[in-house]
Amino acid sequence: MIRTHPAGSLRTSQEGETVTLTGWVARRREHGGVAFIDLRDASGVVQVVVRDAAAAHGLRPECCVAVIGTVRVRPAGNENPALATGQVEVEAGEVRVLSESAALPFPVEDAPASAAVNEETRLRYRYLDLRRAPMAANLRLRSEANRIARAVMAEHGFVEVETPDLTRSTPEGARDFLVPVRLAPGQWYALPQSPQLFKQLLMVAGFEQYYQLARCFRDEDFRADRQPEFTQLDIEMSFVTADDVIALGEEVIARLWSELRGVSLPRPIPRITYAEAMARYGSDKPDLRYAVELTDLTASFAGTAIRVFAAPDGVTDWHVGGVVMAGGGGQSRRELDAWGQWARSRGAGGLAYVLVGADGELTGPLARNLSEGERHGLLAATGAAPGDAVLLAAGRRAGTQGLLGAARVEIARRTGLVDPDDWAFVWVVDAPMFEESADGGWTAVHHPFTSPTDAWAETFHQHPDQALARAYDIVCNGSEIGGGSIRIHRREMQQRVFDVIGLSSEEATSKFGFLLEAFAYGPPPHGGIALGWDRTVALLAGADSIRDVIAFPKTASGSDPLTGAPTPITAAQRREAGIDAAPRTPPTS
RNA sequence: GGUCCCGUGGAGCAGCUUGGAGUGCUCGCCACCCUGUCAAGGUGGAGGCCGCGGGUUCGAAUCCCGUCGGGACCGCCA
């Protein structure tokens, strides 16, 4: 090392020692005959005193320097308690500029008032953005999270196995990223959407306990919490029940929050069924930091004269529901009407409201059309108090609950019900196995290898609308941070799932044949979980976006302002890659 | 595929509703002054295709259309 000490490590015990430090000029304060340099390296910051004015003047912000000097205790009254090294300073003998820095595109050492910088600019100069304290802290936190996860896995005897990034396309679920194959023109690899099939093969292979911090790739549109490539803590275990996997998932999460946030999570983490989560919170990832719940008013409005609340003929899952906005009666007419606009912007028909007056009388555009029974039922069911507003929606059950659930989140946000220091974890269990697909058939909610619950093991194929899966999602503060299931290991049961989702045995063989073949050789009962590592770390870091816990993320259009990727390729690259080669065999679909 | 927001010296904003000289704020940058600061302070200075293209107008940062880029949301994400 060309330095003798990390800058952030110096203390009064080193007084008098001659040290060589290396790092970056964070700040410079010139006073004519004396200048103070805040020297930053990965360990922290220490103040360097430079008495050679000419030497100090050349030290531009963020240039890289070496300082040879003597550690001094600061003169009385000049200590800086805000710095870990604030009791000492380094009297510079020699300051060597190792490399200059051009004028900065944005401040690296933030003054508090100027912390916000356009994210595109930050990504363009990500190496400078990562010098900034919050981002540096986030990546170090992520590294610690990785270490903790590996420690927990090691303690339980898990085997870390790497799986391929170049694999075959399995055209279910998300769109694949495709990679042309030079040696076989017309053939394509796909990047894995997850190591799902490989980890099941590793169970067949007898490893029993596998994990991996796995990179996954999905060619879908972006959100604040999505990237085209992302990381999962991927886990699979043999001879386990759902409780075993859940217990392990809890241990990982509890250790992360304990060691990185100093938060002791209540164990076991509570569980809620999917049906209950939808009924009470209108979401399969409910934010339980606040208590607002939805109310089912379907029975109260069964014979309603209000047309929009009446079930059309033939709709069997009609639902009328409400959610109370405490104090919402104080909203202006304009604000109340804005809820309808808010609902329509989410693709819903609208959102009605009634207000509860001081005497419990109901007002609002709908109020006069409510029957006495409806008024009474509404008040009794919702528990709305004078001064409250009740937002009402009607429609098919899932969509209506979802809309009211979104309204619940919005109510909490607008009325300040969210405690940002709170952590509310919950397992959502007993999810449906299937959901209706756009073409009227059935599709697997989780994936087609998810086992039904014991109660549905023999009959799920007869009632795909009701069958429940041995699946579990872990939710934190309204974000799904992981999920998994017990898998199917019986060929006969797997075939029934394929039958339900309309996958012929030819298609199944073509898509998953290698897995089904492996399952002919004594597959163990197994199950697993994958934790969305970017979201998990973002929660730990208090970051608004997973981009803030990824070193080099992409923008919402999939570009990287730093490297300029993606780029066109040359004609020669195009020829060599075999992109335009005709397929050897006709595509299957 | 759809909806909405943003784009103004290097950074962050205001100006736009109601068109009238590139006007303003905070920070940074450059020069000089300054021997105990730590978001140092002081004086002076430089720096602009108001994202881009078109339209309306005597006149456009401002109004209209299109486009590009960024962000958020719906759809999508087994």
Short mmCIF file of N, CA, C and O in Angstrom, two decimals, chain A residues 269-318:
data_model
loop_
_atom_site.label_atom_id
_atom_site.label_comp_id
_atom_site.label_asym_id
_atom_site.label_seq_id
_atom_site.Cartn_x
_atom_site.Cartn_y
_atom_site.Cartn_z
N ILE A 269 -43.35 -14.25 12.11
CA ILE A 269 -44.00 -13.19 11.35
C ILE A 269 -45.44 -13.63 11.08
O ILE A 269 -45.68 -14.79 10.72
N PRO A 270 -46.41 -12.73 11.29
CA PRO A 270 -47.80 -13.13 11.14
C PRO A 270 -48.11 -13.63 9.73
O PRO A 270 -47.42 -13.27 8.77
N ARG A 271 -49.15 -14.44 9.63
CA ARG A 271 -49.58 -14.94 8.33
C ARG A 271 -51.02 -14.53 8.09
O ARG A 271 -51.81 -14.42 9.03
N ILE A 272 -51.34 -14.33 6.84
CA ILE A 272 -52.70 -14.01 6.46
C ILE A 272 -52.97 -14.76 5.16
O ILE A 272 -52.05 -14.93 4.35
N THR A 273 -54.18 -15.23 5.00
CA THR A 273 -54.46 -15.91 3.74
C THR A 273 -54.68 -14.87 2.65
O THR A 273 -55.03 -13.72 2.91
N TYR A 274 -54.48 -15.32 1.44
CA TYR A 274 -54.68 -14.46 0.28
C TYR A 274 -56.10 -13.90 0.28
O TYR A 274 -56.31 -12.70 0.09
N ALA A 275 -57.06 -14.77 0.56
CA ALA A 275 -58.47 -14.34 0.52
C ALA A 275 -58.72 -13.26 1.57
O ALA A 275 -59.42 -12.28 1.32
N GLU A 276 -58.14 -13.45 2.75
CA GLU A 276 -58.35 -12.46 3.81
C GLU A 276 -57.64 -11.15 3.47
O GLU A 276 -58.17 -10.06 3.72
N ALA A 277 -56.44 -11.25 2.89
CA ALA A 277 -55.72 -10.04 2.50
C ALA A 277 -56.52 -9.24 1.49
O ALA A 277 -56.63 -8.02 1.58
N MET A 278 -57.12 -9.95 0.52
CA MET A 278 -57.92 -9.24 -0.49
C MET A 278 -59.17 -8.64 0.14
O MET A 278 -59.56 -7.52 -0.18
N ALA A 279 -59.82 -9.39 1.05
CA ALA A 279 -61.06 -8.91 1.64
C ALA A 279 -60.82 -7.72 2.56
O ALA A 279 -61.56 -6.75 2.54
N ARG A 280 -59.77 -7.80 3.36
CA ARG A 280 -59.56 -6.75 4.37
C ARG A 280 -58.75 -5.57 3.84
O ARG A 280 -58.91 -4.44 4.29
N TYR A 281 -57.83 -5.85 2.90
CA TYR A 281 -56.91 -4.79 2.47
C TYR A 281 -56.93 -4.55 0.96
O TYR A 281 -56.28 -3.63 0.48
N GLY A 282 -57.65 -5.40 0.22
CA GLY A 282 -57.73 -5.19 -1.22
C GLY A 282 -56.40 -5.34 -1.93
O GLY A 282 -56.17 -4.71 -2.97
N SER A 283 -55.53 -6.17 -1.38
CA SER A 283 -54.21 -6.33 -1.98
C SER A 283 -53.63 -7.67 -1.58
O SER A 283 -53.89 -8.16 -0.48
N ASP A 284 -52.83 -8.26 -2.47
CA ASP A 284 -52.10 -9.47 -2.09
C ASP A 284 -50.75 -9.12 -1.47
O ASP A 284 -49.95 -10.00 -1.18
N LYS A 285 -50.52 -7.81 -1.30
CA LYS A 285 -49.31 -7.36 -0.61
C LYS A 285 -49.67 -6.19 0.29
O LYS A 285 -49.22 -5.06 0.08
N PRO A 286 -50.49 -6.46 1.29
CA PRO A 286 -51.04 -5.36 2.10
C PRO A 286 -49.97 -4.67 2.94
O PRO A 286 -49.07 -5.31 3.48
N ASP A 287 -50.12 -3.35 3.03
CA ASP A 287 -49.26 -2.57 3.91
C ASP A 287 -49.95 -2.53 5.28
O ASP A 287 -50.97 -1.86 5.44
N LEU A 288 -49.39 -3.24 6.25
CA LEU A 288 -50.02 -3.37 7.56
C LEU A 288 -49.48 -2.37 8.57
O LEU A 288 -49.64 -2.54 9.77
N ARG A 289 -48.84 -1.32 8.08
CA ARG A 289 -48.38 -0.28 9.00
C ARG A 289 -49.54 0.57 9.49
O ARG A 289 -49.39 1.35 10.43
N TYR A 290 -50.68 0.46 8.83
CA TYR A 290 -51.85 1.22 9.28
C TYR A 290 -53.06 0.31 9.21
O TYR A 290 -53.09 -0.68 8.49
N ALA A 291 -54.09 0.68 9.99
CA ALA A 291 -55.14 -0.27 10.28
C ALA A 291 -56.34 -0.19 9.35
O ALA A 291 -57.20 -1.05 9.40
N VAL A 292 -56.40 0.81 8.49
CA VAL A 292 -57.57 0.99 7.65
C VAL A 292 -57.93 -0.32 6.94
O VAL A 292 -57.07 -0.96 6.36
N GLU A 293 -59.21 -0.71 7.03
CA GLU A 293 -59.63 -1.94 6.37
C GLU A 293 -60.83 -1.69 5.46
O GLU A 293 -61.59 -0.74 5.66
N LEU A 294 -60.99 -2.58 4.51
CA LEU A 294 -62.13 -2.48 3.60
C LEU A 294 -63.35 -3.14 4.22
O LEU A 294 -63.23 -3.98 5.10
N THR A 295 -64.51 -2.73 3.76
CA THR A 295 -65.75 -3.31 4.25
C THR A 295 -66.53 -3.90 3.08
O THR A 295 -66.65 -3.26 2.03
N ASP A 296 -67.05 -5.10 3.28
CA ASP A 296 -67.88 -5.75 2.26
C ASP A 296 -69.33 -5.32 2.47
O ASP A 296 -69.93 -5.63 3.49
N LEU A 297 -69.86 -4.56 1.52
CA LEU A 297 -71.22 -4.05 1.64
C LEU A 297 -72.17 -4.75 0.67
O LEU A 297 -73.29 -4.29 0.45
N THR A 298 -71.69 -5.84 0.08
CA THR A 298 -72.47 -6.50 -0.97
C THR A 298 -73.87 -6.86 -0.47
O THR A 298 -74.88 -6.62 -1.15
N ALA A 299 -73.95 -7.41 0.74
CA ALA A 299 -75.25 -7.84 1.26
C ALA A 299 -76.16 -6.63 1.50
O ALA A 299 -77.35 -6.66 1.16
N SER A 300 -75.59 -5.55 2.05
CA SER A 300 -76.40 -4.37 2.33
C SER A 300 -77.01 -3.79 1.07
O SER A 300 -78.07 -3.18 1.10
N PHE A 301 -76.31 -3.95 -0.06
CA PHE A 301 -76.76 -3.34 -1.30
C PHE A 301 -77.38 -4.35 -2.26
O PHE A 301 -77.50 -4.10 -3.44
N ALA A 302 -77.78 -5.50 -1.70
CA ALA A 302 -78.24 -6.58 -2.57
C ALA A 302 -79.43 -6.14 -3.43
O ALA A 302 -79.52 -6.51 -4.60
N GLY A 303 -80.35 -5.37 -2.86
CA GLY A 303 -81.52 -4.98 -3.63
C GLY A 303 -81.54 -3.51 -3.97
O GLY A 303 -82.59 -2.90 -4.08
N THR A 304 -80.37 -2.93 -4.18
CA THR A 304 -80.26 -1.48 -4.27
C THR A 304 -80.96 -0.91 -5.49
O THR A 304 -81.05 -1.56 -6.55
N ALA A 305 -81.43 0.33 -5.33
CA ALA A 305 -82.02 1.04 -6.45
C ALA A 305 -80.95 1.85 -7.19
O ALA A 305 -81.22 2.42 -8.24
N ILE A 306 -79.77 1.92 -6.62
CA ILE A 306 -78.69 2.67 -7.26
C ILE A 306 -78.07 1.80 -8.34
O ILE A 306 -77.49 0.75 -8.05
N ARG A 307 -78.22 2.26 -9.56
CA ARG A 307 -77.90 1.38 -10.68
C ARG A 307 -76.45 0.89 -10.65
O ARG A 307 -76.19 -0.28 -10.87
N VAL A 308 -75.50 1.79 -10.35
CA VAL A 308 -74.09 1.39 -10.45
C VAL A 308 -73.71 0.38 -9.36
O VAL A 308 -72.67 -0.27 -9.48
N PHE A 309 -74.55 0.26 -8.32
CA PHE A 309 -74.24 -0.70 -7.27
C PHE A 309 -74.98 -2.03 -7.46
O PHE A 309 -74.78 -2.97 -6.70
N ALA A 310 -75.85 -2.07 -8.45
CA ALA A 310 -76.65 -3.28 -8.64
C ALA A 310 -75.92 -4.25 -9.56
O ALA A 310 -75.33 -3.86 -10.57
N ALA A 311 -75.98 -5.51 -9.19
CA ALA A 311 -75.28 -6.53 -9.97
C ALA A 311 -75.97 -6.73 -11.31
O ALA A 311 -77.17 -6.97 -11.36
N PRO A 312 -75.21 -6.64 -12.40
CA PRO A 312 -75.80 -6.95 -13.70
C PRO A 312 -76.14 -8.43 -13.75
O PRO A 312 -75.56 -9.24 -13.02
N ASP A 313 -77.07 -8.79 -14.62
CA ASP A 313 -77.44 -10.20 -14.76
C ASP A 313 -76.21 -11.02 -15.15
O ASP A 313 -75.40 -10.59 -15.96
N GLY A 314 -76.12 -12.17 -14.52
CA GLY A 314 -75.09 -13.12 -14.94
C GLY A 314 -73.75 -12.93 -14.26
O GLY A 314 -72.86 -13.75 -14.44
N VAL A 315 -73.58 -11.86 -13.51
CA VAL A 315 -72.31 -11.67 -12.80
C VAL A 315 -72.40 -12.35 -11.44
O VAL A 315 -73.23 -11.99 -10.61
N THR A 316 -71.60 -13.36 -11.24
CA THR A 316 -71.71 -14.15 -10.01
C THR A 316 -70.81 -13.65 -8.90
O THR A 316 -71.00 -13.98 -7.74
N ASP A 317 -69.79 -12.84 -9.25
CA ASP A 317 -68.87 -12.40 -8.19
C ASP A 317 -68.99 -10.89 -7.99
O ASP A 317 -68.00 -10.20 -7.80
N TRP A 318 -70.23 -10.40 -8.05
CA TRP A 318 -70.46 -8.97 -7.85
C TRP A 318 -70.09 -8.58 -6.43
O TRP A 318 -70.33 -9.32 -5.47
#
